[in-house]
Amino acid sequence: SLANSELTWEKLYELNIGGDFGFFKDKVNVTVDYYKRNIFDLLGNLRTSGVGGQNTKYANYGKMQASGFEFTVAGNPVTLSNGFRWRTQLNFAHNTNKVTALEVNPSIWSLVRAEGAPLLGKSQRGLYSIKFDGLDPNYGYPTFVGLDGTRKEPYVYFQNTTDISQLVYHGPVDPTLTGGFYNQIAYKGFTLSVLFTFATGNYIRLQPSYASTYSDLNSISKSMANRWLFPGDEKITNIPAILEPFVAGNRIIRPNGETVDARYAYNAYNYSDQRVAKGDFVRLKNVTVTYNVPPKLASALKMTNAQVSLVGNNVVLLYSDKRLNGADPEFFNNGGVAMPIPRQFTLSIKAGF
């Protein structure tokens, strides 16, 4: 690309305060960490007039503030003389950010994408949506609140960079609160450990899957069973109709005399507030059972030590938004080679001779 003589590194000023504390003769340990960052000279694509030979160029385009804290408490609530031990640990972190200066006008398309986009005063990766305004009572195609506030609009111009006040702001696409809860119990050679993880505070753009027509090669969601079929259904469902071929291929005349190509409304529906889910989840991340063979038994088997372990990873997703229809919120829409982590069980035997 063409050189940008004004391009410089991203920079930040950071305040970080932390501490480690021990209570009850170090039976309970607490770790606290707080940070605040003022970040400036953010790097990104900046749209230009094109006079210099490029419509966009990589440049320093904004400033941002970020803050957060992490808290961990751990301890051994029970330790008995017969060898029974219980260790537990809870940790969570809260992180937020806000754009304080921005030299670009993001388009509607960049704001409604699953990746999120920056907007002054909001999160650096905020998720926005077109405001849904019900289904057309005659044909069942979706309508929206227009960029100028008009009702029942079938069109949205995605390249618009100025009229964004009617967009719905959901929140960041990155979790604001994450954490884990770990427990380990040990007794007479047996050890059981369990780890739960959780996250909340973010929003997910559901996979764009609605269209005016479908072919035999399309896979259709079971939610289509609740789609608009007859006039009056717009009062009981927000799932748009599958348009009949002669309707989809021809312009529809609305009662006010306006002609509408309803096919374009379906793409806007995929990026409306009807196609957003919360990213909250609770997961049983890991379960490990370990048995250490007693030294006498190991010696009888001509071994110095022996251990048997059964490990389960990504065991079960305990809670997520029902609108995800079973998809994993932690890996949703990653695409490419970023596949969800499969459920995995491993049996291992370790022996020393």
C-alpha positions as a Markdown table, in Angstrom:
| # | Residue | x | y | z |
|---|---|---|---|---|
| 1 | Ser | 0.0 | 0.0 | 0.0 |
| 2 | Leu | 1.0 | 3.6 | -0.3 |
| 3 | Ala | 3.2 | 5.0 | 2.5 |
| 4 | Asn | 1.6 | 7.0 | 5.4 |
| 5 | Ser | 4.2 | 9.2 | 6.9 |
| 6 | Glu | 2.0 | 10.0 | 9.9 |
| 7 | Leu | 1.5 | 6.4 | 10.9 |
| 8 | Thr | 2.8 | 5.6 | 14.4 |
| 9 | Trp | 2.5 | 2.9 | 17.1 |
| 10 | Glu | -0.5 | 2.5 | 19.3 |
| 11 | Lys | 0.3 | 3.9 | 22.8 |
| 12 | Leu | -1.2 | 3.8 | 26.2 |
| 13 | Tyr | -0.8 | 5.0 | 29.8 |
| 14 | Glu | -1.7 | 2.4 | 32.3 |
| 15 | Leu | -2.3 | 2.3 | 36.0 |
| 16 | Asn | -2.1 | -1.2 | 37.7 |
| 17 | Ile | -2.7 | -1.9 | 41.4 |
| 18 | Gly | -2.7 | -5.4 | 42.8 |
| 19 | Gly | -2.2 | -7.3 | 46.0 |
| 20 | Asp | -1.9 | -10.8 | 47.4 |
| 21 | Phe | -3.3 | -11.4 | 50.9 |
| 22 | Gly | -3.3 | -14.4 | 53.3 |
| 23 | Phe | -5.8 | -15.0 | 56.1 |
| 24 | Phe | -6.2 | -17.5 | 58.9 |
| 25 | Lys | -2.6 | -18.6 | 58.9 |
| 26 | Asp | -2.6 | -18.6 | 55.1 |
| 27 | Lys | -5.5 | -21.0 | 54.8 |
| 28 | Val | -7.4 | -18.5 | 52.7 |
| 29 | Asn | -5.6 | -16.6 | 49.9 |
| 30 | Val | -7.0 | -13.6 | 48.1 |
| 31 | Thr | -5.5 | -11.9 | 45.0 |
| 32 | Val | -6.9 | -8.6 | 43.7 |
| 33 | Asp | -5.8 | -6.7 | 40.6 |
| 34 | Tyr | -7.1 | -3.5 | 39.1 |
| 35 | Tyr | -6.1 | -1.7 | 35.9 |
| 36 | Lys | -7.0 | 1.5 | 34.0 |
| 37 | Arg | -5.7 | 2.3 | 30.6 |
| 38 | Asn | -5.9 | 5.4 | 28.4 |
| 39 | Ile | -5.1 | 4.1 | 24.9 |
| 40 | Phe | -4.5 | 6.5 | 21.9 |
| 41 | Asp | -3.3 | 6.4 | 18.3 |
| 42 | Leu | -5.5 | 3.3 | 17.7 |
| 43 | Leu | -4.7 | 1.6 | 14.4 |
| 44 | Gly | -7.4 | 0.9 | 11.8 |
| 45 | Asn | -8.7 | 1.6 | 8.3 |
| 46 | Leu | -9.5 | 5.3 | 7.7 |
| 47 | Arg | -11.7 | 6.2 | 4.7 |
| 48 | Thr | -10.2 | 9.1 | 2.6 |
| 49 | Ser | -11.3 | 11.3 | -0.3 |
| 50 | Gly | -9.3 | 9.1 | -2.7 |
| 51 | Val | -7.2 | 12.0 | -3.9 |
| 52 | Gly | -4.0 | 10.3 | -2.8 |
| 53 | Gly | -4.7 | 7.2 | -4.7 |
| 54 | Gln | -6.5 | 5.1 | -2.0 |
| 55 | Asn | -10.1 | 5.1 | -0.8 |
| 56 | Thr | -9.0 | 3.8 | 2.5 |
| 57 | Lys | -5.6 | 3.7 | 4.3 |
| 58 | Tyr | -4.2 | 2.3 | 7.5 |
| 59 | Ala | -4.0 | 5.1 | 10.0 |
| 60 | Asn | -4.2 | 6.2 | 13.7 |
| 61 | Tyr | -7.9 | 6.8 | 14.0 |
| 62 | Gly | -9.0 | 7.1 | 17.6 |
| 63 | Lys | -8.7 | 6.9 | 21.4 |
| 64 | Met | -10.1 | 4.5 | 24.0 |
| 65 | Gln | -10.4 | 4.0 | 27.7 |
| 66 | Ala | -10.4 | 0.6 | 29.3 |
| 67 | Ser | -10.6 | -0.6 | 32.9 |
| 68 | Gly | -11.1 | -3.8 | 34.8 |
| 69 | Phe | -10.4 | -5.9 | 37.8 |
| 70 | Glu | -9.6 | -9.5 | 38.7 |
| 71 | Phe | -10.5 | -11.2 | 41.9 |
| 72 | Thr | -9.4 | -14.6 | 43.1 |
| 73 | Val | -10.1 | -16.3 | 46.4 |
| 74 | Ala | -8.7 | -19.7 | 47.2 |
| 75 | Gly | -8.2 | -21.9 | 50.2 |
| 76 | Asn | -8.4 | -25.3 | 52.0 |
| 77 | Pro | -11.7 | -25.3 | 53.9 |
| 78 | Val | -11.2 | -28.8 | 55.2 |
| 79 | Thr | -7.9 | -30.7 | 56.0 |
| 80 | Leu | -8.3 | -33.7 | 58.2 |
| 81 | Ser | -5.7 | -35.9 | 59.9 |
| 82 | Asn | -6.9 | -39.0 | 58.0 |
| 83 | Gly | -5.7 | -37.4 | 54.7 |
| 84 | Phe | -9.0 | -35.9 | 53.5 |
| 85 | Arg | -8.3 | -32.5 | 51.8 |
| 86 | Trp | -10.6 | -30.1 | 50.0 |
| 87 | Arg | -9.3 | -27.1 | 48.1 |
| 88 | Thr | -11.5 | -24.6 | 46.4 |
| 89 | Gln | -10.8 | -21.5 | 44.2 |
| 90 | Leu | -13.1 | -18.9 | 42.7 |
| 91 | Asn | -11.9 | -16.3 | 40.3 |
| 92 | Phe | -13.6 | -13.7 | 38.1 |
| 93 | Ala | -12.6 | -10.7 | 36.0 |
| 94 | His | -14.6 | -7.7 | 34.8 |
| 95 | Asn | -13.3 | -5.7 | 31.8 |
| 96 | Thr | -14.9 | -2.8 | 29.9 |
| 97 | Asn | -13.8 | -0.2 | 27.4 |
| 98 | Lys | -15.2 | 2.9 | 25.7 |
| 99 | Val | -14.2 | 4.8 | 22.6 |
| 100 | Thr | -13.4 | 8.4 | 23.5 |
| 101 | Ala | -12.3 | 9.8 | 20.1 |
| 102 | Leu | -13.0 | 8.5 | 16.6 |
| 103 | Glu | -12.0 | 10.0 | 13.3 |
| 104 | Val | -14.0 | 7.6 | 11.2 |
| 105 | Asn | -17.8 | 7.4 | 10.5 |
| 106 | Pro | -18.5 | 3.6 | 10.6 |
| 107 | Ser | -21.1 | 2.4 | 8.1 |
| 108 | Ile | -24.3 | 0.6 | 9.1 |
| 109 | Trp | -22.8 | -2.5 | 7.6 |
| 110 | Ser | -19.7 | -2.4 | 9.8 |
| 111 | Leu | -21.8 | -1.8 | 12.9 |
| 112 | Val | -24.2 | -4.7 | 12.4 |
| 113 | Arg | -21.6 | -7.3 | 11.5 |
| 114 | Ala | -21.0 | -10.1 | 14.0 |
| 115 | Glu | -17.5 | -8.8 | 14.7 |
| 116 | Gly | -18.8 | -5.5 | 16.0 |
| 117 | Ala | -17.4 | -2.0 | 15.4 |
| 118 | Pro | -16.3 | 1.1 | 17.3 |
| 119 | Leu | -18.6 | 4.0 | 17.8 |
| 120 | Leu | -18.0 | 7.1 | 19.9 |
| 121 | Gly | -19.0 | 6.7 | 23.5 |
| 122 | Lys | -19.6 | 2.9 | 23.1 |
| 123 | Ser | -17.6 | -0.3 | 23.3 |
| 124 | Gln | -14.7 | -0.7 | 20.9 |
| 125 | Arg | -16.4 | -3.8 | 19.5 |
| 126 | Gly | -20.0 | -3.0 | 20.0 |
| 127 | Leu | -22.9 | -4.9 | 18.3 |
| 128 | Tyr | -25.7 | -2.9 | 16.7 |
| 129 | Ser | -28.9 | -4.0 | 14.9 |
| 130 | Ile | -31.5 | -2.6 | 12.5 |
| 131 | Lys | -34.8 | -2.1 | 14.4 |
| 132 | Phe | -37.4 | -4.6 | 13.3 |
| 133 | Asp | -40.9 | -3.2 | 12.8 |
| 134 | Gly | -43.1 | -6.2 | 12.2 |
| 135 | Leu | -44.1 | -8.3 | 9.2 |
| 136 | Asp | -46.0 | -7.0 | 6.2 |
| 137 | Pro | -49.7 | -8.1 | 6.7 |
| 138 | Asn | -50.2 | -9.0 | 3.1 |
| 139 | Tyr | -47.1 | -10.9 | 2.1 |
| 140 | Gly | -45.2 | -11.6 | 5.4 |
| 141 | Tyr | -41.9 | -10.0 | 4.4 |
| 142 | Pro | -40.0 | -8.1 | 7.2 |
| 143 | Thr | -40.2 | -4.3 | 7.7 |
| 144 | Phe | -38.0 | -2.0 | 9.8 |
| 145 | Val | -37.8 | 1.4 | 11.3 |
| 146 | Gly | -36.1 | 3.5 | 8.6 |
| 147 | Leu | -32.9 | 5.4 | 9.1 |
| 148 | Asp | -34.9 | 8.6 | 9.2 |
| 149 | Gly | -37.4 | 7.2 | 11.7 |
| 150 | Thr | -40.1 | 6.2 | 9.2 |
| 151 | Arg | -42.1 | 3.1 | 10.0 |
| 152 | Lys | -42.6 | -0.2 | 8.1 |
| 153 | Glu | -39.6 | 0.4 | 5.8 |
| 154 | Pro | -38.5 | -2.6 | 3.7 |
| 155 | Tyr | -35.2 | -1.1 | 2.7 |
| 156 | Val | -32.0 | -0.3 | 4.6 |
| 157 | Tyr | -29.0 | 1.2 | 2.9 |
| 158 | Phe | -26.1 | -0.6 | 4.5 |
| 159 | Gln | -23.4 | 1.8 | 3.3 |
| 160 | Asn | -24.9 | 4.8 | 5.1 |
| 161 | Thr | -22.4 | 6.3 | 7.5 |
| 162 | Thr | -24.5 | 9.2 | 8.9 |
| 163 | Asp | -28.0 | 8.1 | 9.8 |
| 164 | Ile | -27.3 | 5.6 | 12.6 |
| 165 | Ser | -29.5 | 7.0 | 15.4 |
| 166 | Gln | -32.2 | 4.4 | 14.8 |
| 167 | Leu | -29.9 | 1.4 | 15.2 |
| 168 | Val | -30.3 | -0.7 | 18.4 |
| 169 | Tyr | -27.2 | -1.0 | 20.5 |
| 170 | His | -27.0 | -4.3 | 22.3 |
| 171 | Gly | -23.5 | -4.2 | 23.9 |
| 172 | Pro | -20.0 | -5.6 | 23.3 |
| 173 | Val | -19.3 | -8.8 | 21.4 |
| 174 | Asp | -16.6 | -9.6 | 24.0 |
| 175 | Pro | -17.7 | -10.8 | 27.5 |
| 176 | Thr | -17.4 | -8.2 | 30.3 |
| 177 | Leu | -17.4 | -10.8 | 33.1 |
| 178 | Thr | -15.5 | -14.1 | 32.9 |
| 179 | Gly | -14.4 | -16.5 | 35.6 |
| 180 | Gly | -14.0 | -20.0 | 36.9 |
| 181 | Phe | -14.8 | -22.1 | 39.9 |
| 182 | Tyr | -12.4 | -25.0 | 40.8 |
| 183 | Asn | -12.7 | -27.7 | 43.5 |
| 184 | Gln | -10.3 | -30.5 | 44.4 |
| 185 | Ile | -11.0 | -33.3 | 46.9 |
| 186 | Ala | -8.3 | -35.8 | 47.8 |
| 187 | Tyr | -8.5 | -38.9 | 50.0 |
| 188 | Lys | -6.3 | -42.0 | 50.4 |
| 189 | Gly | -4.7 | -41.9 | 46.9 |
| 190 | Phe | -7.9 | -40.7 | 45.1 |
| 191 | Thr | -8.1 | -37.1 | 43.8 |
| 192 | Leu | -11.2 | -35.6 | 42.2 |
| 193 | Ser | -11.0 | -32.1 | 40.6 |
| 194 | Val | -13.8 | -30.2 | 38.9 |
| 195 | Leu | -13.6 | -26.9 | 37.0 |
| 196 | Phe | -16.6 | -24.7 | 35.9 |
| 197 | Thr | -16.2 | -21.7 | 33.7 |
| 198 | Phe | -18.6 | -18.9 | 32.9 |
| 199 | Ala | -18.9 | -15.7 | 31.0 |
| 200 | Thr | -21.6 | -13.0 | 30.6 |
| 201 | Gly | -22.1 | -9.4 | 29.3 |
| 202 | Asn | -21.7 | -10.0 | 25.5 |
| 203 | Tyr | -24.0 | -10.4 | 22.5 |
| 204 | Ile | -23.8 | -12.6 | 19.5 |
| 205 | Arg | -25.1 | -12.1 | 15.9 |
| 206 | Leu | -26.9 | -15.2 | 14.9 |
| 207 | Gln | -25.9 | -16.9 | 11.6 |
| 208 | Pro | -27.6 | -15.1 | 8.6 |
| 209 | Ser | -30.0 | -17.8 | 7.4 |
| 210 | Tyr | -33.1 | -16.1 | 6.2 |
| 211 | Ala | -33.9 | -15.5 | 2.5 |
| 212 | Ser | -37.0 | -14.8 | 0.5 |
| 213 | Thr | -36.7 | -18.2 | -1.4 |
| 214 | Tyr | -34.8 | -21.5 | -0.8 |
| 215 | Ser | -33.6 | -24.2 | -3.1 |
| 216 | Asp | -33.2 | -27.9 | -2.5 |
| 217 | Leu | -29.6 | -27.2 | -1.5 |
| 218 | Asn | -30.5 | -25.1 | 1.5 |
| 219 | Ser | -30.7 | -26.3 | 5.1 |
| 220 | Ile | -33.6 | -24.6 | 6.8 |
| 221 | Ser | -33.9 | -23.9 | 10.6 |
| 222 | Lys | -36.8 | -25.6 | 12.4 |
| 223 | Ser | -37.9 | -22.1 | 13.4 |
| 224 | Met | -39.3 | -21.8 | 9.9 |
| 225 | Ala | -42.2 | -24.0 | 11.1 |
| 226 | Asn | -43.4 | -20.8 | 12.9 |
| 227 | Arg | -43.1 | -18.5 | 9.9 |
| 228 | Trp | -45.8 | -16.2 | 8.5 |
| 229 | Leu | -48.3 | -18.2 | 6.3 |
| 230 | Phe | -51.5 | -16.2 | 6.2 |
| 231 | Pro | -52.7 | -12.6 | 6.8 |
| 232 | Gly | -53.0 | -12.1 | 10.5 |
| 233 | Asp | -50.0 | -14.3 | 11.4 |
| 234 | Glu | -47.9 | -11.1 | 11.8 |
| 235 | Lys | -49.6 | -10.7 | 15.1 |
| 236 | Ile | -48.3 | -14.0 | 16.5 |
| 237 | Thr | -44.9 | -14.5 | 14.9 |
| 238 | Asn | -41.8 | -12.5 | 13.8 |
| 239 | Ile | -40.5 | -15.2 | 11.4 |
| 240 | Pro | -40.9 | -13.9 | 7.8 |
| 241 | Ala | -42.7 | -15.8 | 5.1 |
| 242 | Ile | -41.1 | -17.8 | 2.3 |
| 243 | Leu | -42.2 | -15.7 | -0.7 |
| 244 | Glu | -43.9 | -17.4 | -3.6 |
| 245 | Pro | -41.7 | -17.4 | -6.7 |
| 246 | Phe | -43.9 | -15.0 | -8.7 |
| 247 | Val | -43.9 | -12.6 | -5.7 |
| 248 | Ala | -40.2 | -12.8 | -5.0 |
| 249 | Gly | -39.3 | -12.1 | -8.7 |
| 250 | Asn | -41.7 | -9.2 | -9.2 |
| 251 | Arg | -42.1 | -5.9 | -7.5 |
| 252 | Ile | -44.9 | -5.8 | -4.9 |
| 253 | Ile | -47.2 | -2.7 | -4.9 |
| 254 | Arg | -47.9 | -1.5 | -1.4 |
| 255 | Pro | -51.2 | 0.2 | -0.5 |
| 256 | Asn | -49.5 | 3.7 | -0.8 |
| 257 | Gly | -48.6 | 2.9 | -4.4 |
| 258 | Glu | -44.9 | 2.3 | -3.7 |
| 259 | Thr | -43.3 | -0.7 | -5.4 |
| 260 | Val | -41.1 | -3.0 | -3.2 |
| 261 | Asp | -38.6 | -5.7 | -4.1 |
| 262 | Ala | -39.2 | -7.7 | -0.9 |
| 263 | Arg | -36.1 | -9.8 | -1.5 |
| 264 | Tyr | -33.8 | -7.1 | -0.1 |
| 265 | Ala | -35.7 | -7.0 | 3.2 |
| 266 | Tyr | -34.6 | -10.5 | 4.1 |
| 267 | Asn | -30.9 | -9.6 | 4.2 |
| 268 | Ala | -31.8 | -6.7 | 6.5 |
| 269 | Tyr | -33.8 | -9.1 | 8.7 |
| 270 | Asn | -30.6 | -11.2 | 9.2 |
| 271 | Tyr | -29.0 | -8.1 | 10.7 |
| 272 | Ser | -32.0 | -6.9 | 12.8 |
| 273 | Asp | -32.6 | -7.0 | 16.5 |
| 274 | Gln | -34.5 | -10.3 | 16.0 |
| 275 | Arg | -31.2 | -12.1 | 15.1 |
| 276 | Val | -29.2 | -11.5 | 18.3 |
| 277 | Ala | -28.6 | -13.7 | 21.3 |
| 278 | Lys | -26.8 | -13.3 | 24.6 |
| 279 | Gly | -23.4 | -14.8 | 24.9 |
| 280 | Asp | -23.8 | -15.9 | 28.5 |
| 281 | Phe | -22.8 | -19.4 | 29.4 |
| 282 | Val | -21.9 | -21.8 | 32.2 |
| 283 | Arg | -19.7 | -24.8 | 31.3 |
| 284 | Leu | -18.4 | -27.9 | 33.1 |
| 285 | Lys | -15.0 | -27.5 | 31.6 |
| 286 | Asn | -12.9 | -30.2 | 33.2 |
| 287 | Val | -13.4 | -33.3 | 35.4 |
| 288 | Thr | -10.3 | -35.3 | 36.5 |
| 289 | Val | -10.2 | -38.4 | 38.6 |
| 290 | Thr | -6.7 | -39.7 | 39.7 |
| 291 | Tyr | -5.6 | -42.7 | 41.7 |
| 292 | Asn | -2.1 | -43.0 | 43.0 |
| 293 | Val | -1.2 | -46.7 | 43.5 |
| 294 | Pro | 0.1 | -47.2 | 47.1 |
| 295 | Pro | 3.9 | -47.6 | 47.3 |
| 296 | Lys | 3.7 | -51.2 | 48.6 |
| 297 | Leu | 1.5 | -52.3 | 45.8 |
| 298 | Ala | 3.6 | -50.5 | 43.2 |
| 299 | Ser | 6.7 | -52.2 | 44.7 |
| 300 | Ala | 5.1 | -55.6 | 44.5 |
| 301 | Leu | 4.5 | -54.9 | 40.8 |
| 302 | Lys | 8.2 | -54.0 | 40.4 |
| 303 | Met | 7.4 | -50.3 | 40.0 |
| 304 | Thr | 8.6 | -47.3 | 41.9 |
| 305 | Asn | 5.3 | -45.4 | 41.4 |
| 306 | Ala | 2.1 | -45.7 | 39.4 |
| 307 | Gln | -0.9 | -43.5 | 38.7 |
| 308 | Val | -4.2 | -43.9 | 36.8 |
| 309 | Ser | -6.1 | -40.9 | 35.5 |
| 310 | Leu | -9.4 | -40.3 | 33.8 |
| 311 | Val | -9.8 | -36.8 | 32.4 |
| 312 | Gly | -12.9 | -35.2 | 30.8 |
| 313 | Asn | -12.5 | -31.9 | 28.9 |
| 314 | Asn | -15.4 | -29.7 | 27.7 |
| 315 | Val | -17.7 | -32.1 | 29.4 |
| 316 | Val | -21.0 | -30.3 | 29.1 |
| 317 | Leu | -22.5 | -26.8 | 28.4 |
| 318 | Leu | -24.8 | -26.3 | 31.4 |
| 319 | Tyr | -26.4 | -23.0 | 30.3 |
| 320 | Ser | -26.6 | -20.8 | 27.2 |
| 321 | Asp | -29.2 | -18.6 | 25.5 |
| 322 | Lys | -32.0 | -20.7 | 23.9 |
| 323 | Arg | -31.9 | -18.5 | 20.8 |
| 324 | Leu | -28.5 | -20.2 | 19.9 |
| 325 | Asn | -30.4 | -23.5 | 19.3 |
| 326 | Gly | -27.6 | -25.5 | 20.9 |
| 327 | Ala | -24.7 | -23.7 | 19.2 |
| 328 | Asp | -21.7 | -23.1 | 21.5 |
| 329 | Pro | -21.6 | -19.4 | 22.5 |
| 330 | Glu | -17.9 | -19.6 | 23.2 |
| 331 | Phe | -17.0 | -20.6 | 19.6 |
| 332 | Phe | -20.0 | -19.3 | 17.7 |
| 333 | Asn | -19.3 | -17.9 | 14.2 |
| 334 | Asn | -15.5 | -18.3 | 14.5 |
| 335 | Gly | -15.4 | -19.8 | 11.0 |
| 336 | Gly | -12.4 | -21.1 | 9.0 |
| 337 | Val | -10.4 | -23.6 | 11.0 |
| 338 | Ala | -11.6 | -22.4 | 14.4 |
| 339 | Met | -13.7 | -25.3 | 15.2 |
| 340 | Pro | -15.5 | -25.7 | 18.6 |
| 341 | Ile | -13.5 | -27.8 | 21.1 |
| 342 | Pro | -15.0 | -31.3 | 21.1 |
| 343 | Arg | -15.9 | -33.2 | 24.2 |
| 344 | Gln | -12.9 | -35.4 | 25.0 |
| 345 | Phe | -12.2 | -38.1 | 27.5 |
| 346 | Thr | -8.7 | -39.4 | 28.2 |
| 347 | Leu | -7.6 | -42.5 | 30.2 |
| 348 | Ser | -3.9 | -42.4 | 31.1 |
| 349 | Ile | -1.6 | -44.8 | 33.0 |
| 350 | Lys | 1.8 | -43.5 | 34.3 |
| 351 | Ala | 4.3 | -45.9 | 35.8 |
| 352 | Gly | 7.9 | -45.5 | 37.0 |
| 353 | Phe | 10.4 | -48.4 | 37.1 |
